[in-house]
PDB file of C-alpha atoms in Angstrom:
ATOM      1  CA  MET A   1    -130.885 -24.486 -95.648  1.00 45.00           C
ATOM      2  CA  ALA A   2    -129.072 -26.168 -92.754  1.00 58.00           C
ATOM      3  CA  ASP A   3    -125.315 -26.465 -92.668  1.00 73.00           C
ATOM      4  CA  ALA A   4    -122.840 -28.441 -90.582  1.00 77.00           C
ATOM      5  CA  THR A   5    -122.849 -25.774 -87.845  1.00 83.00           C
ATOM      6  CA  THR A   6    -126.607 -26.137 -87.357  1.00 81.00           C
ATOM      7  CA  LEU A   7    -126.167 -29.888 -87.248  1.00 82.00           C
ATOM      8  CA  ARG A   8    -123.472 -29.566 -84.571  1.00 85.00           C
ATOM      9  CA  THR A   9    -125.801 -27.358 -82.517  1.00 85.00           C
ATOM     10  CA  LYS A  10    -128.576 -29.951 -82.588  1.00 83.00           C
ATOM     11  CA  LEU A  11    -126.129 -32.685 -81.606  1.00 86.00           C
ATOM     12  CA  ALA A  12    -125.114 -30.594 -78.606  1.00 87.00           C
ATOM     13  CA  TYR A  13    -128.725 -30.770 -77.302  1.00 85.00           C
ATOM     14  CA  PHE A  14    -128.332 -34.438 -76.550  1.00 87.00           C
ATOM     15  CA  THR A  15    -125.028 -34.058 -74.695  1.00 84.00           C
ATOM     16  CA  SER A  16    -126.762 -31.881 -72.126  1.00 85.00           C
ATOM     17  CA  ILE A  17    -128.836 -34.799 -70.850  1.00 86.00           C
ATOM     18  CA  ASP A  18    -127.522 -38.073 -69.453  1.00 88.00           C
ATOM     19  CA  PRO A  19    -129.455 -40.908 -71.151  1.00 88.00           C
ATOM     20  CA  LYS A  20    -129.441 -42.923 -67.909  1.00 88.00           C
ATOM     21  CA  SER A  21    -131.480 -40.206 -66.219  1.00 87.00           C
ATOM     22  CA  LEU A  22    -134.237 -40.751 -68.804  1.00 87.00           C
ATOM     23  CA  MET A  23    -134.956 -44.320 -67.705  1.00 88.00           C
ATOM     24  CA  HIS A  24    -136.335 -43.708 -64.205  1.00 88.00           C
ATOM     25  CA  ARG A  25    -136.571 -40.987 -61.575  1.00 88.00           C
ATOM     26  CA  VAL A  26    -137.777 -41.024 -57.959  1.00 88.00           C
ATOM     27  CA  GLU A  27    -140.450 -38.380 -58.564  1.00 88.00           C
ATOM     28  CA  TRP A  28    -142.037 -40.583 -61.236  1.00 87.00           C
ATOM     29  CA  GLY A  29    -142.899 -43.281 -58.695  1.00 86.00           C
ATOM     30  CA  THR A  30    -143.698 -46.514 -60.457  1.00 87.00           C
ATOM     31  CA  ILE A  31    -143.657 -44.897 -63.880  1.00 88.00           C
ATOM     32  CA  ASP A  32    -140.485 -45.393 -65.965  1.00 89.00           C
ATOM     33  CA  PHE A  33    -139.300 -45.339 -69.589  1.00 90.00           C
ATOM     34  CA  ARG A  34    -137.426 -48.636 -69.662  1.00 89.00           C
ATOM     35  CA  ALA A  35    -139.532 -49.648 -72.646  1.00 91.00           C
ATOM     36  CA  ALA A  36    -137.753 -46.908 -74.628  1.00 89.00           C
ATOM     37  CA  GLU A  37    -134.289 -47.820 -73.367  1.00 89.00           C
ATOM     38  CA  GLY A  38    -133.273 -49.442 -76.666  1.00 91.00           C
ATOM     39  CA  ASP A  39    -134.478 -46.517 -78.784  1.00 90.00           C
ATOM     40  CA  ILE A  40    -132.835 -43.951 -76.500  1.00 89.00           C
ATOM     41  CA  GLY A  41    -129.561 -45.889 -76.593  1.00 89.00           C
ATOM     42  CA  SER A  42    -129.705 -46.106 -80.395  1.00 90.00           C
ATOM     43  CA  ILE A  43    -130.361 -42.358 -80.712  1.00 90.00           C
ATOM     44  CA  TYR A  44    -127.448 -41.477 -78.453  1.00 89.00           C
ATOM     45  CA  GLU A  45    -125.212 -43.923 -80.270  1.00 89.00           C
ATOM     46  CA  ILE A  46    -125.970 -42.216 -83.605  1.00 89.00           C
ATOM     47  CA  VAL A  47    -125.461 -38.811 -81.978  1.00 88.00           C
ATOM     48  CA  HIS A  48    -122.019 -39.773 -80.693  1.00 87.00           C
ATOM     49  CA  LEU A  49    -121.067 -41.187 -84.103  1.00 85.00           C
ATOM     50  CA  LEU A  50    -122.127 -38.025 -85.942  1.00 85.00           C
ATOM     51  CA  ASP A  51    -120.396 -35.780 -83.437  1.00 83.00           C
ATOM     52  CA  ASP A  52    -117.090 -37.520 -84.196  1.00 82.00           C
ATOM     53  CA  LEU A  53    -117.387 -37.358 -88.017  1.00 83.00           C
ATOM     54  CA  PRO A  54    -116.589 -34.615 -90.579  1.00 82.00           C
ATOM     55  CA  LEU A  55    -120.160 -33.408 -91.095  1.00 81.00           C
ATOM     56  CA  ASP A  56    -119.082 -30.548 -93.368  1.00 79.00           C
ATOM     57  CA  ARG A  57    -118.432 -33.170 -96.075  1.00 81.00           C
ATOM     58  CA  LEU A  58    -122.152 -34.011 -96.254  1.00 83.00           C
ATOM     59  CA  PRO A  59    -124.320 -32.606 -99.026  1.00 84.00           C
ATOM     60  CA  ALA A  60    -126.872 -29.947 -98.039  1.00 83.00           C
ATOM     61  CA  ASN A  61    -129.934 -32.186 -98.463  1.00 85.00           C
ATOM     62  CA  ALA A  62    -128.411 -34.866 -96.221  1.00 85.00           C
ATOM     63  CA  ILE A  63    -127.608 -32.272 -93.559  1.00 83.00           C
ATOM     64  CA  GLN A  64    -131.172 -30.972 -93.730  1.00 86.00           C
ATOM     65  CA  SER A  65    -132.804 -34.407 -93.384  1.00 87.00           C
ATOM     66  CA  ILE A  66    -130.523 -35.456 -90.541  1.00 87.00           C
ATOM     67  CA  ALA A  67    -131.088 -32.123 -88.752  1.00 86.00           C
ATOM     68  CA  ASN A  68    -134.860 -32.579 -89.002  1.00 89.00           C
ATOM     69  CA  SER A  69    -134.642 -36.102 -87.629  1.00 89.00           C
ATOM     70  CA  LEU A  70    -132.463 -34.940 -84.741  1.00 88.00           C
ATOM     71  CA  GLU A  71    -134.914 -32.147 -84.019  1.00 90.00           C
ATOM     72  CA  ASN A  72    -137.828 -34.585 -83.904  1.00 91.00           C
ATOM     73  CA  CYS A  73    -135.935 -37.002 -81.662  1.00 92.00           C
ATOM     74  CA  TRP A  74    -134.927 -34.179 -79.371  1.00 89.00           C
ATOM     75  CA  GLN A  75    -138.545 -33.074 -78.906  1.00 90.00           C
ATOM     76  CA  TRP A  76    -139.520 -36.448 -77.486  1.00 90.00           C
ATOM     77  CA  VAL A  77    -136.302 -36.816 -75.438  1.00 91.00           C
ATOM     78  CA  GLU A  78    -137.037 -33.398 -73.970  1.00 89.00           C
ATOM     79  CA  LYS A  79    -140.596 -34.509 -73.113  1.00 89.00           C
ATOM     80  CA  ILE A  80    -139.131 -37.437 -71.184  1.00 89.00           C
ATOM     81  CA  ASN A  81    -136.796 -35.071 -69.398  1.00 88.00           C
ATOM     82  CA  LYS A  82    -139.749 -32.812 -68.429  1.00 88.00           C
ATOM     83  CA  PHE A  83    -142.190 -35.614 -67.711  1.00 89.00           C
ATOM     84  CA  ASP A  84    -144.565 -35.244 -64.719  1.00 87.00           C
ATOM     85  CA  LEU A  85    -147.428 -37.250 -63.224  1.00 86.00           C
ATOM     86  CA  GLU A  86    -150.224 -34.806 -64.013  1.00 86.00           C
ATOM     87  CA  GLY A  87    -153.181 -36.068 -65.988  1.00 83.00           C
ATOM     88  CA  SER A  88    -152.786 -39.620 -67.197  1.00 88.00           C
ATOM     89  CA  PRO A  89    -149.049 -40.363 -66.738  1.00 87.00           C
ATOM     90  CA  GLY A  90    -149.348 -43.896 -68.127  1.00 89.00           C
ATOM     91  CA  SER A  91    -150.948 -42.712 -71.377  1.00 91.00           C
ATOM     92  CA  LYS A  92    -148.449 -39.880 -71.770  1.00 89.00           C
ATOM     93  CA  ARG A  93    -145.578 -42.299 -71.240  1.00 91.00           C
ATOM     94  CA  ASP A  94    -146.893 -44.722 -73.864  1.00 92.00           C
ATOM     95  CA  GLU A  95    -147.367 -41.882 -76.347  1.00 92.00           C
ATOM     96  CA  ILE A  96    -143.782 -40.704 -75.807  1.00 91.00           C
ATOM     97  CA  VAL A  97    -142.347 -44.232 -76.125  1.00 91.00           C
ATOM     98  CA  ASN A  98    -144.245 -44.929 -79.363  1.00 93.00           C
ATOM     99  CA  ASN A  99    -143.350 -41.633 -81.007  1.00 92.00           C
ATOM    100  CA  LEU A 100    -139.721 -41.890 -79.870  1.00 89.00           C
ATOM    101  CA  ALA A 101    -139.479 -45.312 -81.571  1.00 91.00           C
ATOM    102  CA  ILE A 102    -140.827 -43.807 -84.809  1.00 92.00           C
ATOM    103  CA  GLN A 103    -138.337 -40.905 -84.707  1.00 90.00           C
ATOM    104  CA  GLN A 104    -135.468 -43.273 -83.916  1.00 89.00           C
ATOM    105  CA  GLN A 105    -136.314 -45.282 -87.042  1.00 91.00           C
ATOM    106  CA  GLU A 106    -136.409 -42.122 -89.138  1.00 91.00           C
ATOM    107  CA  LEU A 107    -133.045 -40.952 -87.757  1.00 88.00           C
ATOM    108  CA  TYR A 108    -131.528 -44.352 -88.482  1.00 88.00           C
ATOM    109  CA  ILE A 109    -132.822 -44.340 -92.066  1.00 89.00           C
ATOM    110  CA  ASN A 110    -131.493 -40.827 -92.723  1.00 86.00           C
ATOM    111  CA  THR A 111    -128.015 -41.529 -91.303  1.00 86.00           C
ATOM    112  CA  GLN A 112    -127.314 -45.152 -92.205  1.00 83.00           C
ATOM    113  CA  GLN A 113    -125.934 -44.389 -95.674  1.00 83.00           C
ATOM    114  CA  TRP A 114    -123.840 -41.437 -94.550  1.00 84.00           C
ATOM    115  CA  VAL A 115    -122.134 -42.726 -91.415  1.00 81.00           C
ATOM    116  CA  PRO A 116    -119.913 -45.258 -93.294  1.00 82.00           C
ATOM    117  CA  PHE A 117    -119.077 -42.602 -95.907  1.00 78.00           C
ATOM    118  CA  LEU A 118    -118.079 -40.057 -93.254  1.00 79.00           C
ATOM    119  CA  ALA A 119    -116.102 -42.704 -91.373  1.00 78.00           C
ATOM    120  CA  TYR A 120    -114.254 -43.489 -94.626  1.00 75.00           C
ATOM    121  CA  LEU A 121    -113.434 -39.812 -95.093  1.00 73.00           C
ATOM    122  CA  LYS A 122    -112.387 -39.382 -91.466  1.00 71.00           C
ATOM    123  CA  GLY A 123    -109.994 -42.299 -91.748  1.00 66.00           C
ATOM    124  CA  ASP A 124    -108.615 -40.658 -94.894  1.00 58.00           C
ATOM    125  CA  ILE A 125    -108.429 -44.056 -96.558  1.00 57.00           C
ATOM    126  CA  PRO A 126    -107.317 -42.724 -99.953  1.00 60.00           C
ATOM    127  CA  ALA A 127    -104.480 -40.809 -98.337  1.00 58.00           C
ATOM    128  CA  GLN A 128    -103.558 -43.879 -96.320  1.00 55.00           C
ATOM    129  CA  LEU A 129    -103.619 -46.038 -99.457  1.00 60.00           C
ATOM    130  CA  ARG A 130    -101.389 -43.529-101.200  1.00 64.00           C
ATOM    131  CA  SER A 131     -99.125 -43.512 -98.161  1.00 61.00           C
ATOM    132  CA  ILE A 132     -99.023 -47.316 -98.118  1.00 60.00           C
ATOM    133  CA  THR A 133     -98.298 -47.434-101.842  1.00 70.00           C
ATOM    134  CA  SER A 134     -95.568 -44.838-101.400  1.00 68.00           C
ATOM    135  CA  SER A 135     -94.151 -46.761 -98.441  1.00 61.00           C
ATOM    136  CA  VAL A 136     -94.137 -50.006-100.425  1.00 66.00           C
ATOM    137  CA  SER A 137     -92.400 -48.262-103.322  1.00 71.00           C
ATOM    138  CA  ALA A 138     -89.868 -46.678-100.958  1.00 67.00           C
ATOM    139  CA  ALA A 139     -89.313 -50.024 -99.223  1.00 66.00           C
ATOM    140  CA  SER A 140     -88.772 -51.702-102.611  1.00 71.00           C
ATOM    141  CA  SER A 141     -86.288 -49.015-103.588  1.00 73.00           C
ATOM    142  CA  GLN A 142     -84.524 -49.302-100.242  1.00 73.00           C
ATOM    143  CA  PHE A 143     -84.435 -53.093-100.631  1.00 74.00           C
ATOM    144  CA  ASP A 144     -82.779 -52.713-104.034  1.00 76.00           C
ATOM    145  CA  ASP A 145     -80.290 -50.255-102.566  1.00 76.00           C
ATOM    146  CA  PHE A 146     -79.633 -52.592 -99.652  1.00 76.00           C
ATOM    147  CA  LYS A 147     -79.154 -55.517-102.056  1.00 78.00           C
ATOM    148  CA  LYS A 148     -76.632 -53.493-104.033  1.00 80.00           C
ATOM    149  CA  PHE A 149     -74.951 -52.457-100.777  1.00 77.00           C
ATOM    150  CA  SER A 150     -74.950 -56.070 -99.551  1.00 78.00           C
ATOM    151  CA  ASP A 151     -73.480 -57.325-102.836  1.00 80.00           C
ATOM    152  CA  GLN A 152     -70.771 -54.667-102.695  1.00 80.00           C
ATOM    153  CA  ARG A 153     -69.991 -55.478 -99.062  1.00 76.00           C
ATOM    154  CA  SER A 154     -69.857 -59.170 -99.981  1.00 79.00           C
ATOM    155  CA  LYS A 155     -67.319 -58.362-102.691  1.00 79.00           C
ATOM    156  CA  ASP A 156     -65.371 -56.237-100.209  1.00 77.00           C
ATOM    157  CA  ILE A 157     -65.399 -59.077 -97.676  1.00 80.00           C
ATOM    158  CA  ASP A 158     -64.225 -61.543-100.331  1.00 74.00           C
ATOM    159  CA  GLU A 159     -61.448 -59.128-101.264  1.00 74.00           C
ATOM    160  CA  ILE A 160     -60.494 -58.701 -97.594  1.00 73.00           C
ATOM    161  CA  VAL A 161     -60.403 -62.488 -97.154  1.00 67.00           C
ATOM    162  CA  ARG A 162     -58.284 -62.829-100.289  1.00 66.00           C
ATOM    163  CA  VAL A 163     -55.874 -60.096 -99.193  1.00 66.00           C
ATOM    164  CA  THR A 164     -55.740 -61.573 -95.685  1.00 60.00           C
ATOM    165  CA  ARG A 165     -54.929 -64.999 -97.058  1.00 61.00           C
ATOM    166  CA  GLU A 166     -52.248 -63.577 -99.289  1.00 62.00           C
ATOM    167  CA  ALA A 167     -50.826 -61.590 -96.378  1.00 59.00           C
ATOM    168  CA  SER A 168     -50.876 -64.710 -94.205  1.00 54.00           C
ATOM    169  CA  ALA A 169     -49.219 -66.700 -96.967  1.00 55.00           C
ATOM    170  CA  LYS A 170     -46.562 -64.026 -97.433  1.00 58.00           C
ATOM    171  CA  ALA A 171     -45.985 -63.878 -93.689  1.00 55.00           C
ATOM    172  CA  GLY A 172     -45.746 -67.670 -93.539  1.00 54.00           C
ATOM    173  CA  VAL A 173     -43.370 -67.748 -96.519  1.00 58.00           C
ATOM    174  CA  GLY A 174     -41.220 -65.089 -94.868  1.00 59.00           C
ATOM    175  CA  VAL A 175     -41.083 -67.008 -91.585  1.00 65.00           C
ATOM    176  CA  PHE A 176     -40.135 -70.320 -93.210  1.00 69.00           C
ATOM    177  CA  THR A 177     -37.605 -68.598 -95.468  1.00 75.00           C
ATOM    178  CA  ASP A 178     -35.877 -67.197 -92.399  1.00 79.00           C
ATOM    179  CA  GLU A 179     -36.072 -70.595 -90.703  1.00 81.00           C
ATOM    180  CA  PHE A 180     -34.397 -72.338 -93.647  1.00 79.00           C
ATOM    181  CA  LEU A 181     -31.735 -69.624 -93.932  1.00 81.00           C
ATOM    182  CA  ASN A 182     -30.974 -69.822 -90.212  1.00 85.00           C
ATOM    183  CA  ASP A 183     -30.738 -73.614 -90.437  1.00 84.00           C
ATOM    184  CA  ALA A 184     -28.437 -73.334 -93.480  1.00 81.00           C
ATOM    185  CA  THR A 185     -26.157 -70.909 -91.606  1.00 88.00           C
ATOM    186  CA  ALA A 186     -26.079 -73.144 -88.532  1.00 89.00           C
ATOM    187  CA  ARG A 187     -25.298 -76.187 -90.688  1.00 84.00           C
ATOM    188  CA  GLU A 188     -22.529 -74.272 -92.493  1.00 87.00           C
ATOM    189  CA  ASN A 189     -20.924 -73.388 -89.171  1.00 89.00           C
ATOM    190  CA  GLU A 190     -21.264 -76.967 -87.954  1.00 87.00           C
ATOM    191  CA  ALA A 191     -19.764 -78.270 -91.219  1.00 85.00           C
ATOM    192  CA  LYS A 192     -16.846 -75.895 -90.871  1.00 88.00           C
ATOM    193  CA  SER A 193     -16.257 -77.179 -87.338  1.00 88.00           C
ATOM    194  CA  TRP A 194     -16.301 -80.797 -88.543  1.00 88.00           C
ATOM    195  CA  LEU A 195     -13.988 -79.904 -91.424  1.00 88.00           C
ATOM    196  CA  ASP A 196     -11.479 -78.497 -88.952  1.00 89.00           C
ATOM    197  CA  ARG A 197     -11.726 -81.668 -86.872  1.00 88.00           C
ATOM    198  CA  ALA A 198     -11.299 -83.876 -89.946  1.00 86.00           C
ATOM    199  CA  THR A 199      -8.243 -81.855 -91.004  1.00 91.00           C
ATOM    200  CA  ILE A 200      -6.700 -82.126 -87.584  1.00 91.00           C
ATOM    201  CA  SER A 201      -7.422 -85.866 -87.472  1.00 86.00           C
ATOM    202  CA  ALA A 202      -5.864 -86.349 -90.918  1.00 88.00           C
ATOM    203  CA  VAL A 203      -2.762 -84.358 -89.938  1.00 89.00           C
ATOM    204  CA  VAL A 204      -2.407 -86.345 -86.731  1.00 87.00           C
ATOM    205  CA  THR A 205      -2.794 -89.579 -88.703  1.00 85.00           C
ATOM    206  CA  VAL A 206      -0.073 -88.574 -91.186  1.00 87.00           C
ATOM    207  CA  LEU A 207       2.293 -87.422 -88.441  1.00 86.00           C
ATOM    208  CA  THR A 208       1.706 -90.629 -86.530  1.00 84.00           C
ATOM    209  CA  ALA A 209       2.415 -92.699 -89.637  1.00 80.00           C
ATOM    210  CA  ILE A 210       5.647 -90.745 -90.207  1.00 83.00           C
ATOM    211  CA  ALA A 211       6.628 -91.160 -86.589  1.00 80.00           C
ATOM    212  CA  PHE A 212       5.968 -94.880 -86.775  1.00 75.00           C
ATOM    213  CA  PHE A 213       8.140 -95.020 -89.915  1.00 72.00           C
ATOM    214  CA  TRP A 214      11.143 -93.726 -87.990  1.00 74.00           C
ATOM    215  CA  ILE A 215      10.619 -95.913 -84.945  1.00 71.00           C
ATOM    216  CA  ARG A 216      12.634 -99.082 -85.356  1.00 66.00           C
ATOM    217  CA  ALA A 217      11.014-102.423 -84.611  1.00 61.00           C
ATOM    218  CA  PRO A 218      12.642-104.719 -81.977  1.00 64.00           C
ATOM    219  CA  GLU A 219      14.754-107.694 -83.033  1.00 66.00           C
ATOM    220  CA  ASN A 220      12.553-110.306 -81.353  1.00 68.00           C
ATOM    221  CA  GLN A 221       9.983-111.927 -83.657  1.00 67.00           C
ATOM    222  CA  TYR A 222       7.153-111.770 -81.135  1.00 67.00           C
ATOM    223  CA  ALA A 223       8.033-108.190 -80.274  1.00 67.00           C
ATOM    224  CA  VAL A 224       7.878-107.283 -83.956  1.00 68.00           C
ATOM    225  CA  ILE A 225       4.380-108.750 -84.250  1.00 76.00           C
ATOM    226  CA  GLN A 226       3.216-106.911 -81.137  1.00 72.00           C
ATOM    227  CA  PHE A 227       4.770-103.651 -82.291  1.00 71.00           C
ATOM    228  CA  SER A 228       3.285-103.898 -85.795  1.00 78.00           C
ATOM    229  CA  THR A 229      -0.158-104.751 -84.449  1.00 83.00           C
ATOM    230  CA  SER A 230      -0.181-101.756 -82.113  1.00 79.00           C
ATOM    231  CA  LYS A 231       0.808 -99.420 -84.970  1.00 78.00           C
ATOM    232  CA  ILE A 232      -1.912-100.800 -87.230  1.00 85.00           C
ATOM    233  CA  VAL A 233      -4.549-100.401 -84.506  1.00 85.00           C
ATOM    234  CA  ILE A 234      -3.514 -96.825 -83.754  1.00 86.00           C
ATOM    235  CA  LEU A 235      -3.417 -95.831 -87.404  1.00 82.00           C
ATOM    236  CA  ALA A 236      -6.763 -97.539 -88.050  1.00 89.00           C
ATOM    237  CA  MET A 237      -8.377 -95.626 -85.199  1.00 88.00           C
ATOM    238  CA  LEU A 238      -6.930 -92.335 -86.429  1.00 85.00           C
ATOM    239  CA  ILE A 239      -8.114 -93.064 -89.968  1.00 89.00           C
ATOM    240  CA  ALA A 240     -11.617 -93.981 -88.671  1.00 90.00           C
ATOM    241  CA  ILE A 241     -11.794 -90.770 -86.657  1.00 89.00           C
ATOM    242  CA  SER A 242     -10.771 -88.761 -89.703  1.00 86.00           C
ATOM    243  CA  ALA A 243     -13.391 -90.534 -91.845  1.00 87.00           C
ATOM    244  CA  TRP A 244     -16.089 -89.989 -89.208  1.00 88.00           C
ATOM    245  CA  CYS A 245     -15.293 -86.264 -88.991  1.00 89.00           C
ATOM    246  CA  ALA A 246     -15.305 -86.034 -92.779  1.00 86.00           C
ATOM    247  CA  GLY A 247     -18.697 -87.818 -92.871  1.00 86.00           C
ATOM    248  CA  ASN A 248     -20.183 -85.382 -90.385  1.00 87.00           C
ATOM    249  CA  TYR A 249     -18.796 -82.525 -92.454  1.00 86.00           C
ATOM    250  CA  LYS A 250     -20.452 -83.845 -95.618  1.00 84.00           C
ATOM    251  CA  ALA A 251     -23.754 -84.480 -93.822  1.00 86.00           C
ATOM    252  CA  ASN A 252     -23.895 -80.937 -92.421  1.00 87.00           C
ATOM    253  CA  LYS A 253     -22.774 -79.481 -95.719  1.00 84.00           C
ATOM    254  CA  HIS A 254     -25.498 -81.453 -97.502  1.00 85.00           C
ATOM    255  CA  GLN A 255     -28.184 -80.212 -95.075  1.00 83.00           C
ATOM    256  CA  ALA A 256     -26.940 -76.625 -95.394  1.00 84.00           C
ATOM    257  CA  VAL A 257     -27.237 -76.765 -99.178  1.00 84.00           C
ATOM    258  CA  VAL A 258     -30.726 -78.314 -98.948  1.00 82.00           C
ATOM    259  CA  SER A 259     -31.963 -75.687 -96.475  1.00 82.00           C
ATOM    260  CA  ARG A 260     -30.545 -72.855 -98.549  1.00 81.00           C
ATOM    261  CA  HIS A 261     -32.172 -74.338-101.660  1.00 78.00           C
ATOM    262  CA  LYS A 262     -35.544 -74.419 -99.877  1.00 76.00           C
ATOM    263  CA  ALA A 263     -35.141 -70.800 -98.766  1.00 77.00           C
ATOM    264  CA  HIS A 264     -34.336 -69.746-102.334  1.00 74.00           C
ATOM    265  CA  SER A 265     -37.373 -71.684-103.581  1.00 73.00           C
ATOM    266  CA  LEU A 266     -39.673 -69.862-101.163  1.00 72.00           C
ATOM    267  CA  ARG A 267     -38.203 -66.519-102.184  1.00 73.00           C
ATOM    268  CA  THR A 268     -38.739 -67.393-105.832  1.00 71.00           C
ATOM    269  CA  PHE A 269     -42.336 -68.392-105.085  1.00 68.00           C
ATOM    270  CA  GLN A 270     -42.959 -65.102-103.288  1.00 67.00           C
ATOM    271  CA  ALA A 271     -41.432 -63.097-106.161  1.00 68.00           C
ATOM    272  CA  PHE A 272     -43.520 -64.867-108.823  1.00 64.00           C
ATOM    273  CA  VAL A 273     -46.743 -64.556-106.824  1.00 65.00           C
ATOM    274  CA  GLN A 274     -46.245 -60.822-106.371  1.00 65.00           C
ATOM    275  CA  ALA A 275     -45.341 -60.354-110.032  1.00 63.00           C
ATOM    276  CA  THR A 276     -48.350 -62.078-111.619  1.00 64.00           C
ATOM    277  CA  GLU A 277     -52.081 -62.536-111.161  1.00 68.00           C
ATOM    278  CA  ASN A 278     -52.218 -65.543-113.463  1.00 68.00           C
ATOM    279  CA  PRO A 279     -53.455 -68.531-111.411  1.00 70.00           C
ATOM    280  CA  VAL A 280     -51.750 -70.972-113.814  1.00 71.00           C
ATOM    281  CA  VAL A 281     -48.372 -69.397-113.124  1.00 68.00           C
ATOM    282  CA  LYS A 282     -49.058 -69.373-109.387  1.00 67.00           C
ATOM    283  CA  ASP A 283     -50.038 -73.060-109.427  1.00 70.00           C
ATOM    284  CA  ALA A 284     -46.916 -73.961-111.414  1.00 73.00           C
ATOM    285  CA  VAL A 285     -44.646 -72.055-109.054  1.00 68.00           C
ATOM    286  CA  LEU A 286     -46.417 -73.589-106.055  1.00 69.00           C
ATOM    287  CA  MET A 287     -45.835 -77.077-107.478  1.00 72.00           C
ATOM    288  CA  GLU A 288     -42.131 -76.466-108.047  1.00 71.00           C
ATOM    289  CA  THR A 289     -41.752 -74.845-104.636  1.00 69.00           C
ATOM    290  CA  THR A 290     -43.472 -77.792-102.976  1.00 70.00           C
ATOM    291  CA  ARG A 291     -41.292 -80.184-104.940  1.00 70.00           C
ATOM    292  CA  ALA A 292     -38.164 -78.307-103.860  1.00 66.00           C
ATOM    293  CA  ILE A 293     -39.191 -78.387-100.198  1.00 65.00           C
ATOM    294  CA  PHE A 294     -40.560 -81.902 -99.809  1.00 63.00           C
ATOM    295  CA  SER A 295     -38.607 -83.866-102.434  1.00 65.00           C
ATOM    296  CA  HIS A 296     -35.143 -85.373-101.848  1.00 62.00           C
ATOM    297  CA  SER A 297     -32.534 -82.961-103.180  1.00 66.00           C
ATOM    298  CA  GLN A 298     -29.247 -84.092-104.740  1.00 70.00           C
ATOM    299  CA  THR A 299     -26.224 -82.134-103.549  1.00 69.00           C
ATOM    300  CA  GLY A 300     -23.312 -84.518-104.327  1.00 70.00           C
ATOM    301  CA  TYR A 301     -22.139 -84.654-100.723  1.00 73.00           C
ATOM    302  CA  LEU A 302     -23.791 -87.984 -99.909  1.00 72.00           C
ATOM    303  CA  LYS A 303     -23.596 -91.320-101.707  1.00 70.00           C
ATOM    304  CA  ALA A 304     -27.408 -91.609-101.606  1.00 60.00           C
ATOM    305  CA  ASP A 305     -27.632 -88.581-103.946  1.00 55.00           C
ATOM    306  CA  GLY A 306     -27.115 -90.919-106.855  1.00 47.00           C
ATOM    307  CA  ALA A 307     -30.489 -92.607-106.205  1.00 47.00           C
ATOM    308  CA  PRO A 308     -33.562 -91.618-108.276  1.00 47.00           C
ATOM    309  CA  ASP A 309     -35.458 -88.578-107.017  1.00 51.00           C
ATOM    310  CA  ASN A 310     -38.793 -90.132-106.049  1.00 51.00           C
ATOM    311  CA  PRO A 311     -41.554 -87.513-105.703  1.00 50.00           C
ATOM    312  CA  SER A 312     -42.924 -86.939-102.228  1.00 50.00           C
ATOM    313  CA  ARG A 313     -46.471 -88.029-101.396  1.00 51.00           C
ATOM    314  CA  ILE A 314     -47.291 -84.412-100.517  1.00 46.00           C
ATOM    315  CA  VAL A 315     -46.285 -83.301-104.036  1.00 50.00           C
ATOM    316  CA  GLU A 316     -48.608 -85.876-105.564  1.00 55.00           C
ATOM    317  CA  ILE A 317     -51.515 -84.757-103.345  1.00 51.00           C
ATOM    318  CA  ILE A 318     -51.051 -81.067-104.217  1.00 50.00           C
ATOM    319  CA  LYS A 319     -50.672 -81.937-107.891  1.00 54.00           C
ATOM    320  CA  GLY A 320     -53.901 -83.920-107.829  1.00 57.00           C
ATOM    321  CA  ASN A 321     -55.828 -81.093-106.149  1.00 54.00           C
ATOM    322  CA  SER A 322     -54.510 -78.433-108.523  1.00 54.00           C
ATOM    323  CA  GLU A 323     -55.427 -80.314-111.732  1.00 55.00           C
ATOM    324  CA  PRO A 324     -58.905 -79.435-113.101  1.00 51.00           C
ATOM    325  CA  SER A 325     -61.403 -82.250-113.011  1.00 45.00           C
ATOM    326  CA  ALA A 326     -62.403 -83.770-116.328  1.00 42.00           C
ATOM    327  CA  SER A 327     -65.769 -82.590-117.546  1.00 40.00           C
TER     328      SER A 327
END
């Protein structure tokens, strides 16, 4: 009973001879074996295929039949290799070519059903299918993990954006609060300066009026008119200067109060935003803060404070954007 080792030994016979050397040789003269070129090529092709396949996976009867066919083919290949011109070389050549064709057909029949099977086993298709299935399963699992990771990172990015916006808003609120406070302080100082000027102007006006009271008018009628006119003009100018200084004082005082009110509104907004996560509360505080900043405030320092407090266009825009749309 032949085994795979015997089969390998018979395959090695063919590797010892170059198939090209079997077509024609100088010592054969005009005799050649080109008529058997196709059969020889087919035999060597099958030999090379078998030599590269796992022959130990073949059943014993298949090994035996293939070994017999290889042995028969080898006998006629060896006759070509040892061919000479003695006797009738043409007849011997034809006999070899015909018998080699028959043995090639037998070898083909005995191997045709086993070569694909051995090639399948050599490629380890089942193992590759299992590997592919495992890879697909692993890829699916990794995709799910990546999707979870991506969703988590998306949430983290949204949280970072939210925190960044809040930090930017807080930074902006802090900057504008300081700006309003600085403006309020500057306006307070300016108002104090104008108050001092108004006081001085008023004192000078009173002293001038007293001084004019003690100055006696001349006896001449025309001189009296001229003297009275000059006193009225001087007093009127002093009174106007005092009123102008007082007006500037009230204007600066009004602006200082407005700026300080805006700063307090921003601080209140910041405190409420940090104290609650309720968006309704935040929207309400934002509306009131916007109203305090962009609406006309009444302080009592200016006559125009008595006019109705018309809402700013900006307040109306923010109010319209914050209201939910009707379903």
